[in-house]
Amino acid sequence: MKKVYLFCSNGMSTSLLAQKMQDVADAHNLPFEVKAFPIGTLGEIVIAQDPDCILLGPQVKYLYQDTVDKYGANGKPIFVIDSADYGMMDGEKVLKKAIMAMKKAKK
């Protein structure tokens, strides 16, 4: 089971996107767990849950480099969700990008 975790200001808007991503994964029988959390919990969630991919909401993109510096060891994919995809709540597109990032990280 691959864990794809989304983080934003307080986890509310990303929870909608996370649910749409989970629905896509479930519809295609993909072994993914997609969840959303407030950015303030990033450190404890990463340590406790060890997600396979970390996605940041556009509103917290200023934390991208700090997140990569702290948790990007071993090539763990970390990226900021595209604003247009986020605005459209395009769960399928964001999930595809997460899958591609994880595949690229394996190489």
Short mmCIF file of N, CA, C and O in Angstrom, two decimals:
data_model
loop_
_atom_site.label_atom_id
_atom_site.label_comp_id
_atom_site.label_asym_id
_atom_site.label_seq_id
_atom_site.Cartn_x
_atom_site.Cartn_y
_atom_site.Cartn_z
N MET A 1 0.85 -1.18 0.00
CA MET A 1 0.00 0.00 0.00
C MET A 1 0.89 1.24 0.00
O MET A 1 1.70 1.43 0.89
N LYS A 2 0.73 2.06 -1.02
CA LYS A 2 1.49 3.30 -1.11
C LYS A 2 0.71 4.42 -0.42
O LYS A 2 -0.50 4.55 -0.60
N LYS A 3 1.42 5.21 0.36
CA LYS A 3 0.80 6.31 1.09
C LYS A 3 1.13 7.63 0.39
O LYS A 3 2.30 7.98 0.25
N VAL A 4 0.08 8.33 -0.03
CA VAL A 4 0.22 9.65 -0.64
C VAL A 4 -0.49 10.62 0.29
O VAL A 4 -1.70 10.55 0.47
N TYR A 5 0.30 11.50 0.91
CA TYR A 5 -0.26 12.41 1.91
C TYR A 5 -0.17 13.85 1.43
O TYR A 5 0.88 14.30 0.94
N LEU A 6 -1.28 14.56 1.59
CA LEU A 6 -1.38 15.95 1.19
C LEU A 6 -1.38 16.83 2.44
O LEU A 6 -1.98 16.47 3.45
N PHE A 7 -0.71 17.98 2.32
CA PHE A 7 -0.64 18.92 3.44
C PHE A 7 -1.00 20.32 2.95
O PHE A 7 -0.53 20.74 1.89
N CYS A 8 -1.83 21.02 3.72
CA CYS A 8 -2.15 22.41 3.40
C CYS A 8 -2.31 23.18 4.70
O CYS A 8 -2.02 22.65 5.77
N SER A 9 -2.78 24.39 4.61
CA SER A 9 -2.87 25.25 5.79
C SER A 9 -3.53 24.57 6.97
O SER A 9 -2.98 24.54 8.06
N ASN A 10 -4.73 24.03 6.77
CA ASN A 10 -5.35 23.32 7.89
C ASN A 10 -5.99 22.00 7.48
O ASN A 10 -6.74 21.42 8.24
N GLY A 11 -5.71 21.52 6.28
CA GLY A 11 -6.15 20.19 5.87
C GLY A 11 -7.58 20.10 5.36
O GLY A 11 -8.03 19.03 4.99
N MET A 12 -8.28 21.22 5.34
CA MET A 12 -9.69 21.18 4.94
C MET A 12 -9.86 21.05 3.43
O MET A 12 -10.49 20.11 2.96
N SER A 13 -9.29 21.95 2.67
CA SER A 13 -9.49 21.90 1.22
C SER A 13 -8.78 20.69 0.60
O SER A 13 -9.28 20.08 -0.34
N THR A 14 -7.64 20.33 1.15
CA THR A 14 -6.95 19.17 0.59
C THR A 14 -7.68 17.88 0.92
O THR A 14 -7.52 16.89 0.20
N SER A 15 -8.50 17.87 1.96
CA SER A 15 -9.24 16.65 2.27
C SER A 15 -10.23 16.33 1.15
O SER A 15 -10.47 15.15 0.85
N LEU A 16 -10.78 17.34 0.51
CA LEU A 16 -11.67 17.12 -0.64
C LEU A 16 -10.89 16.50 -1.80
O LEU A 16 -11.34 15.54 -2.41
N LEU A 17 -9.73 17.07 -2.08
CA LEU A 17 -8.89 16.55 -3.16
C LEU A 17 -8.40 15.15 -2.84
O LEU A 17 -8.40 14.27 -3.70
N ALA A 18 -8.01 14.92 -1.60
CA ALA A 18 -7.54 13.60 -1.19
C ALA A 18 -8.63 12.55 -1.39
O ALA A 18 -8.36 11.44 -1.85
N GLN A 19 -9.87 12.91 -1.06
CA GLN A 19 -10.98 11.96 -1.24
C GLN A 19 -11.20 11.65 -2.71
O GLN A 19 -11.42 10.50 -3.08
N LYS A 20 -11.10 12.67 -3.56
CA LYS A 20 -11.25 12.44 -5.00
C LYS A 20 -10.12 11.55 -5.53
O LYS A 20 -10.34 10.68 -6.36
N MET A 21 -8.92 11.77 -5.03
CA MET A 21 -7.78 10.93 -5.43
C MET A 21 -8.00 9.49 -4.95
O MET A 21 -7.74 8.54 -5.70
N GLN A 22 -8.48 9.33 -3.73
CA GLN A 22 -8.75 7.99 -3.19
C GLN A 22 -9.83 7.29 -4.00
O GLN A 22 -9.73 6.09 -4.29
N ASP A 23 -10.85 8.03 -4.41
CA ASP A 23 -11.93 7.46 -5.23
C ASP A 23 -11.38 6.93 -6.56
O ASP A 23 -11.78 5.86 -7.01
N VAL A 24 -10.48 7.69 -7.17
CA VAL A 24 -9.86 7.26 -8.44
C VAL A 24 -9.03 5.99 -8.21
O VAL A 24 -9.13 5.03 -8.97
N ALA A 25 -8.23 6.00 -7.15
CA ALA A 25 -7.41 4.83 -6.83
C ALA A 25 -8.29 3.61 -6.60
O ALA A 25 -8.01 2.52 -7.13
N ASP A 26 -9.36 3.77 -5.84
CA ASP A 26 -10.27 2.66 -5.55
C ASP A 26 -10.94 2.15 -6.82
O ASP A 26 -11.09 0.95 -7.01
N ALA A 27 -11.36 3.08 -7.69
CA ALA A 27 -12.04 2.69 -8.93
C ALA A 27 -11.14 1.87 -9.84
O ALA A 27 -11.62 1.04 -10.62
N HIS A 28 -9.83 2.09 -9.74
CA HIS A 28 -8.86 1.36 -10.58
C HIS A 28 -8.14 0.25 -9.80
O HIS A 28 -7.14 -0.27 -10.28
N ASN A 29 -8.64 -0.04 -8.61
CA ASN A 29 -8.05 -1.09 -7.76
C ASN A 29 -6.56 -0.87 -7.51
O ASN A 29 -5.77 -1.81 -7.53
N LEU A 30 -6.18 0.38 -7.31
CA LEU A 30 -4.79 0.73 -7.03
C LEU A 30 -4.57 0.71 -5.51
O LEU A 30 -5.39 1.25 -4.76
N PRO A 31 -3.48 0.13 -5.06
CA PRO A 31 -3.22 0.03 -3.61
C PRO A 31 -2.65 1.32 -3.02
O PRO A 31 -1.47 1.42 -2.71
N PHE A 32 -3.51 2.33 -2.91
CA PHE A 32 -3.09 3.63 -2.39
C PHE A 32 -3.93 4.04 -1.20
O PHE A 32 -5.12 3.75 -1.14
N GLU A 33 -3.26 4.74 -0.28
CA GLU A 33 -3.94 5.40 0.83
C GLU A 33 -3.66 6.88 0.66
O GLU A 33 -2.51 7.30 0.71
N VAL A 34 -4.71 7.65 0.40
CA VAL A 34 -4.55 9.09 0.19
C VAL A 34 -5.25 9.81 1.33
O VAL A 34 -6.43 9.60 1.57
N LYS A 35 -4.49 10.64 2.05
CA LYS A 35 -5.04 11.38 3.19
C LYS A 35 -4.53 12.81 3.18
O LYS A 35 -3.49 13.11 2.59
N ALA A 36 -5.26 13.68 3.87
CA ALA A 36 -4.87 15.08 3.98
C ALA A 36 -4.69 15.46 5.45
O ALA A 36 -5.40 14.95 6.32
N PHE A 37 -3.74 16.35 5.68
CA PHE A 37 -3.41 16.78 7.03
C PHE A 37 -3.06 18.27 7.04
O PHE A 37 -2.62 18.83 6.04
N PRO A 38 -3.19 18.92 8.20
CA PRO A 38 -2.72 20.31 8.34
C PRO A 38 -1.19 20.33 8.27
O PRO A 38 -0.52 19.42 8.77
N ILE A 39 -0.64 21.38 7.71
CA ILE A 39 0.81 21.50 7.55
C ILE A 39 1.53 21.46 8.90
O ILE A 39 2.67 20.98 8.98
N GLY A 40 0.89 21.90 9.93
CA GLY A 40 1.51 21.90 11.26
C GLY A 40 1.83 20.50 11.78
O GLY A 40 2.62 20.35 12.71
N THR A 41 1.21 19.49 11.18
CA THR A 41 1.45 18.11 11.62
C THR A 41 2.44 17.38 10.72
O THR A 41 2.69 16.18 10.94
N LEU A 42 3.01 18.06 9.76
CA LEU A 42 3.89 17.42 8.77
C LEU A 42 5.00 16.58 9.40
O LEU A 42 5.15 15.40 9.08
N GLY A 43 5.75 17.17 10.31
CA GLY A 43 6.86 16.45 10.92
C GLY A 43 6.45 15.18 11.63
O GLY A 43 7.02 14.11 11.39
N GLU A 44 5.44 15.28 12.47
CA GLU A 44 5.02 14.09 13.23
C GLU A 44 4.40 13.02 12.32
O GLU A 44 4.61 11.83 12.52
N ILE A 45 3.67 13.44 11.28
CA ILE A 45 3.05 12.48 10.35
C ILE A 45 4.13 11.76 9.54
O ILE A 45 4.08 10.54 9.37
N VAL A 46 5.12 12.52 9.05
CA VAL A 46 6.19 11.90 8.26
C VAL A 46 6.97 10.89 9.09
O VAL A 46 7.26 9.79 8.65
N ILE A 47 7.26 11.25 10.33
CA ILE A 47 8.01 10.34 11.21
C ILE A 47 7.16 9.11 11.57
O ILE A 47 7.63 7.98 11.49
N ALA A 48 5.90 9.32 11.93
CA ALA A 48 5.05 8.21 12.37
C ALA A 48 4.54 7.34 11.24
O ALA A 48 4.46 6.12 11.37
N GLN A 49 4.19 7.95 10.10
CA GLN A 49 3.52 7.21 9.02
C GLN A 49 4.41 6.90 7.82
O GLN A 49 4.07 6.06 7.01
N ASP A 50 5.52 7.62 7.67
CA ASP A 50 6.46 7.44 6.56
C ASP A 50 5.75 7.34 5.20
O ASP A 50 5.78 6.30 4.54
N PRO A 51 5.13 8.44 4.75
CA PRO A 51 4.44 8.40 3.46
C PRO A 51 5.41 8.19 2.30
O PRO A 51 6.58 8.54 2.39
N ASP A 52 4.90 7.61 1.22
CA ASP A 52 5.71 7.37 0.03
C ASP A 52 5.82 8.61 -0.84
O ASP A 52 6.74 8.73 -1.65
N CYS A 53 4.88 9.53 -0.69
CA CYS A 53 4.87 10.76 -1.49
C CYS A 53 4.21 11.86 -0.66
O CYS A 53 3.18 11.63 -0.01
N ILE A 54 4.82 13.05 -0.66
CA ILE A 54 4.31 14.20 0.08
C ILE A 54 3.90 15.27 -0.92
O ILE A 54 4.71 15.69 -1.75
N LEU A 55 2.65 15.69 -0.84
CA LEU A 55 2.14 16.75 -1.72
C LEU A 55 1.76 17.95 -0.87
O LEU A 55 1.10 17.80 0.17
N LEU A 56 2.19 19.12 -1.31
CA LEU A 56 1.89 20.36 -0.60
C LEU A 56 0.85 21.15 -1.38
O LEU A 56 0.95 21.27 -2.61
N GLY A 57 -0.14 21.68 -0.68
CA GLY A 57 -1.13 22.53 -1.32
C GLY A 57 -0.49 23.83 -1.78
O GLY A 57 0.52 24.27 -1.22
N PRO A 58 -1.05 24.45 -2.82
CA PRO A 58 -0.46 25.69 -3.36
C PRO A 58 -0.30 26.78 -2.31
O PRO A 58 0.63 27.57 -2.38
N GLN A 59 -1.17 26.80 -1.31
CA GLN A 59 -1.11 27.86 -0.29
C GLN A 59 0.07 27.72 0.66
O GLN A 59 0.40 28.65 1.38
N VAL A 60 0.73 26.57 0.64
CA VAL A 60 1.91 26.38 1.50
C VAL A 60 3.16 26.08 0.65
O VAL A 60 4.13 25.51 1.15
N LYS A 61 3.15 26.51 -0.60
CA LYS A 61 4.30 26.23 -1.47
C LYS A 61 5.58 26.89 -0.96
O LYS A 61 6.67 26.43 -1.27
N TYR A 62 5.45 27.92 -0.16
CA TYR A 62 6.63 28.57 0.41
C TYR A 62 7.42 27.62 1.33
O TYR A 62 8.57 27.87 1.64
N LEU A 63 6.79 26.53 1.75
CA LEU A 63 7.46 25.56 2.62
C LEU A 63 8.11 24.41 1.84
O LEU A 63 8.67 23.50 2.44
N TYR A 64 8.04 24.48 0.52
CA TYR A 64 8.55 23.39 -0.31
C TYR A 64 10.02 23.06 -0.04
O TYR A 64 10.36 21.93 0.27
N GLN A 65 10.90 24.05 -0.15
CA GLN A 65 12.33 23.77 -0.01
C GLN A 65 12.67 23.25 1.38
O GLN A 65 13.47 22.32 1.53
N ASP A 66 12.06 23.83 2.38
CA ASP A 66 12.28 23.37 3.76
C ASP A 66 11.83 21.91 3.91
O ASP A 66 12.50 21.10 4.56
N THR A 67 10.70 21.58 3.30
CA THR A 67 10.18 20.21 3.36
C THR A 67 11.13 19.24 2.66
O THR A 67 11.42 18.16 3.18
N VAL A 68 11.62 19.63 1.49
CA VAL A 68 12.58 18.78 0.76
C VAL A 68 13.85 18.60 1.58
O VAL A 68 14.37 17.47 1.70
N ASP A 69 14.34 19.68 2.17
CA ASP A 69 15.57 19.60 2.97
C ASP A 69 15.40 18.65 4.17
O ASP A 69 16.33 17.91 4.50
N LYS A 70 14.24 18.68 4.80
CA LYS A 70 14.03 17.87 5.99
C LYS A 70 13.62 16.43 5.69
O LYS A 70 14.03 15.51 6.39
N TYR A 71 12.78 16.24 4.66
CA TYR A 71 12.17 14.92 4.47
C TYR A 71 12.40 14.29 3.09
O TYR A 71 11.89 13.21 2.81
N GLY A 72 13.18 14.94 2.25
CA GLY A 72 13.39 14.45 0.90
C GLY A 72 14.54 13.48 0.75
O GLY A 72 14.93 13.14 -0.37
N ALA A 73 15.08 13.00 1.84
CA ALA A 73 16.17 12.02 1.78
C ALA A 73 15.71 10.77 1.06
O ALA A 73 14.53 10.44 1.05
N ASN A 74 16.65 10.08 0.46
CA ASN A 74 16.36 8.84 -0.26
C ASN A 74 15.43 9.05 -1.45
O ASN A 74 14.77 8.12 -1.89
N GLY A 75 15.35 10.28 -1.93
CA GLY A 75 14.57 10.55 -3.13
C GLY A 75 13.07 10.52 -2.95
O GLY A 75 12.33 10.37 -3.92
N LYS A 76 12.59 10.64 -1.71
CA LYS A 76 11.14 10.64 -1.47
C LYS A 76 10.52 11.78 -2.27
O LYS A 76 10.94 12.94 -2.15
N PRO A 77 9.54 11.48 -3.13
CA PRO A 77 8.94 12.54 -3.94
C PRO A 77 8.13 13.53 -3.10
O PRO A 77 7.31 13.13 -2.28
N ILE A 78 8.44 14.80 -3.33
CA ILE A 78 7.74 15.89 -2.66
C ILE A 78 7.46 16.93 -3.73
O ILE A 78 8.38 17.34 -4.45
N PHE A 79 6.21 17.34 -3.87
CA PHE A 79 5.94 18.41 -4.83
C PHE A 79 4.73 19.23 -4.42
O PHE A 79 3.93 18.80 -3.60
N VAL A 80 4.67 20.43 -5.01
CA VAL A 80 3.55 21.33 -4.77
C VAL A 80 2.48 21.01 -5.81
O VAL A 80 2.77 20.89 -7.00
N ILE A 81 1.26 20.84 -5.37
CA ILE A 81 0.15 20.55 -6.27
C ILE A 81 -0.08 21.75 -7.18
O ILE A 81 -0.13 22.89 -6.71
N ASP A 82 -0.20 21.50 -8.47
CA ASP A 82 -0.46 22.54 -9.44
C ASP A 82 -1.74 23.32 -9.07
O ASP A 82 -2.76 22.69 -8.75
N SER A 83 -1.66 24.64 -9.11
CA SER A 83 -2.79 25.48 -8.71
C SER A 83 -4.05 25.19 -9.51
O SER A 83 -5.15 25.16 -8.96
N ALA A 84 -3.90 24.98 -10.82
CA ALA A 84 -5.07 24.71 -11.66
C ALA A 84 -5.70 23.37 -11.30
O ALA A 84 -6.93 23.26 -11.18
N ASP A 85 -4.87 22.35 -11.10
CA ASP A 85 -5.38 21.03 -10.72
C ASP A 85 -6.06 21.10 -9.36
O ASP A 85 -7.10 20.48 -9.14
N TYR A 86 -5.46 21.88 -8.47
CA TYR A 86 -6.02 22.05 -7.12
C TYR A 86 -7.36 22.77 -7.20
O TYR A 86 -8.34 22.34 -6.58
N GLY A 87 -7.40 23.85 -7.96
CA GLY A 87 -8.63 24.62 -8.11
C GLY A 87 -9.77 23.82 -8.71
O GLY A 87 -10.93 23.96 -8.32
N MET A 88 -9.43 22.94 -9.65
CA MET A 88 -10.44 22.10 -10.30
C MET A 88 -10.74 20.83 -9.48
O MET A 88 -11.61 20.06 -9.85
N MET A 89 -9.96 20.63 -8.41
CA MET A 89 -10.09 19.41 -7.60
C MET A 89 -9.99 18.18 -8.49
O MET A 89 -10.78 17.24 -8.39
N ASP A 90 -9.00 18.20 -9.38
CA ASP A 90 -8.79 17.12 -10.34
C ASP A 90 -8.00 15.98 -9.69
O ASP A 90 -6.77 15.89 -9.82
N GLY A 91 -8.69 15.13 -8.96
CA GLY A 91 -8.06 14.04 -8.23
C GLY A 91 -7.30 13.09 -9.12
O GLY A 91 -6.23 12.61 -8.76
N GLU A 92 -7.84 12.81 -10.30
CA GLU A 92 -7.18 11.88 -11.22
C GLU A 92 -5.84 12.42 -11.69
O GLU A 92 -4.83 11.71 -11.68
N LYS A 93 -5.81 13.68 -12.07
CA LYS A 93 -4.57 14.29 -12.58
C LYS A 93 -3.51 14.36 -11.48
O LYS A 93 -2.34 14.05 -11.72
N VAL A 94 -3.90 14.74 -10.28
CA VAL A 94 -2.94 14.85 -9.18
C VAL A 94 -2.42 13.46 -8.79
O VAL A 94 -1.23 13.29 -8.55
N LEU A 95 -3.30 12.47 -8.78
CA LEU A 95 -2.88 11.11 -8.46
C LEU A 95 -1.89 10.60 -9.51
O LEU A 95 -0.87 9.99 -9.17
N LYS A 96 -2.16 10.87 -10.78
CA LYS A 96 -1.24 10.45 -11.85
C LYS A 96 0.14 11.09 -11.66
O LYS A 96 1.16 10.42 -11.83
N LYS A 97 0.16 12.36 -11.30
CA LYS A 97 1.43 13.04 -11.07
C LYS A 97 2.18 12.42 -9.88
O LYS A 97 3.40 12.27 -9.93
N ALA A 98 1.44 12.06 -8.85
CA ALA A 98 2.07 11.42 -7.68
C ALA A 98 2.65 10.06 -8.07
O ALA A 98 3.77 9.72 -7.67
N ILE A 99 1.90 9.29 -8.85
CA ILE A 99 2.38 7.98 -9.29
C ILE A 99 3.64 8.13 -10.14
O ILE A 99 4.62 7.39 -9.96
N MET A 100 3.62 9.09 -11.05
CA MET A 100 4.80 9.32 -11.90
C MET A 100 6.00 9.74 -11.06
O MET A 100 7.13 9.31 -11.31
N ALA A 101 5.78 10.59 -10.06
CA ALA A 101 6.87 11.04 -9.20
C ALA A 101 7.46 9.87 -8.42
O ALA A 101 8.68 9.77 -8.26
N MET A 102 6.59 8.95 -7.96
CA MET A 102 7.10 7.79 -7.21
C MET A 102 7.86 6.83 -8.14
O MET A 102 8.88 6.29 -7.74
N LYS A 103 7.39 6.67 -9.36
CA LYS A 103 8.10 5.81 -10.32
C LYS A 103 9.46 6.40 -10.66
O LYS A 103 10.45 5.70 -10.73
N LYS A 104 9.49 7.72 -10.85
CA LYS A 104 10.75 8.40 -11.17
C LYS A 104 11.73 8.29 -10.01
O LYS A 104 12.94 8.11 -10.21
N ALA A 105 11.23 8.37 -8.79
CA ALA A 105 12.09 8.29 -7.60
C ALA A 105 12.74 6.91 -7.45
O ALA A 105 13.80 6.78 -6.87
N LYS A 106 12.07 5.88 -7.98
CA LYS A 106 12.60 4.51 -7.88
C LYS A 106 13.83 4.29 -8.76
O LYS A 106 14.63 3.43 -8.49
N LYS A 107 13.90 5.06 -9.85
CA LYS A 107 14.99 4.85 -10.82
C LYS A 107 16.33 5.25 -10.28
O LYS A 107 16.52 6.02 -9.45
#
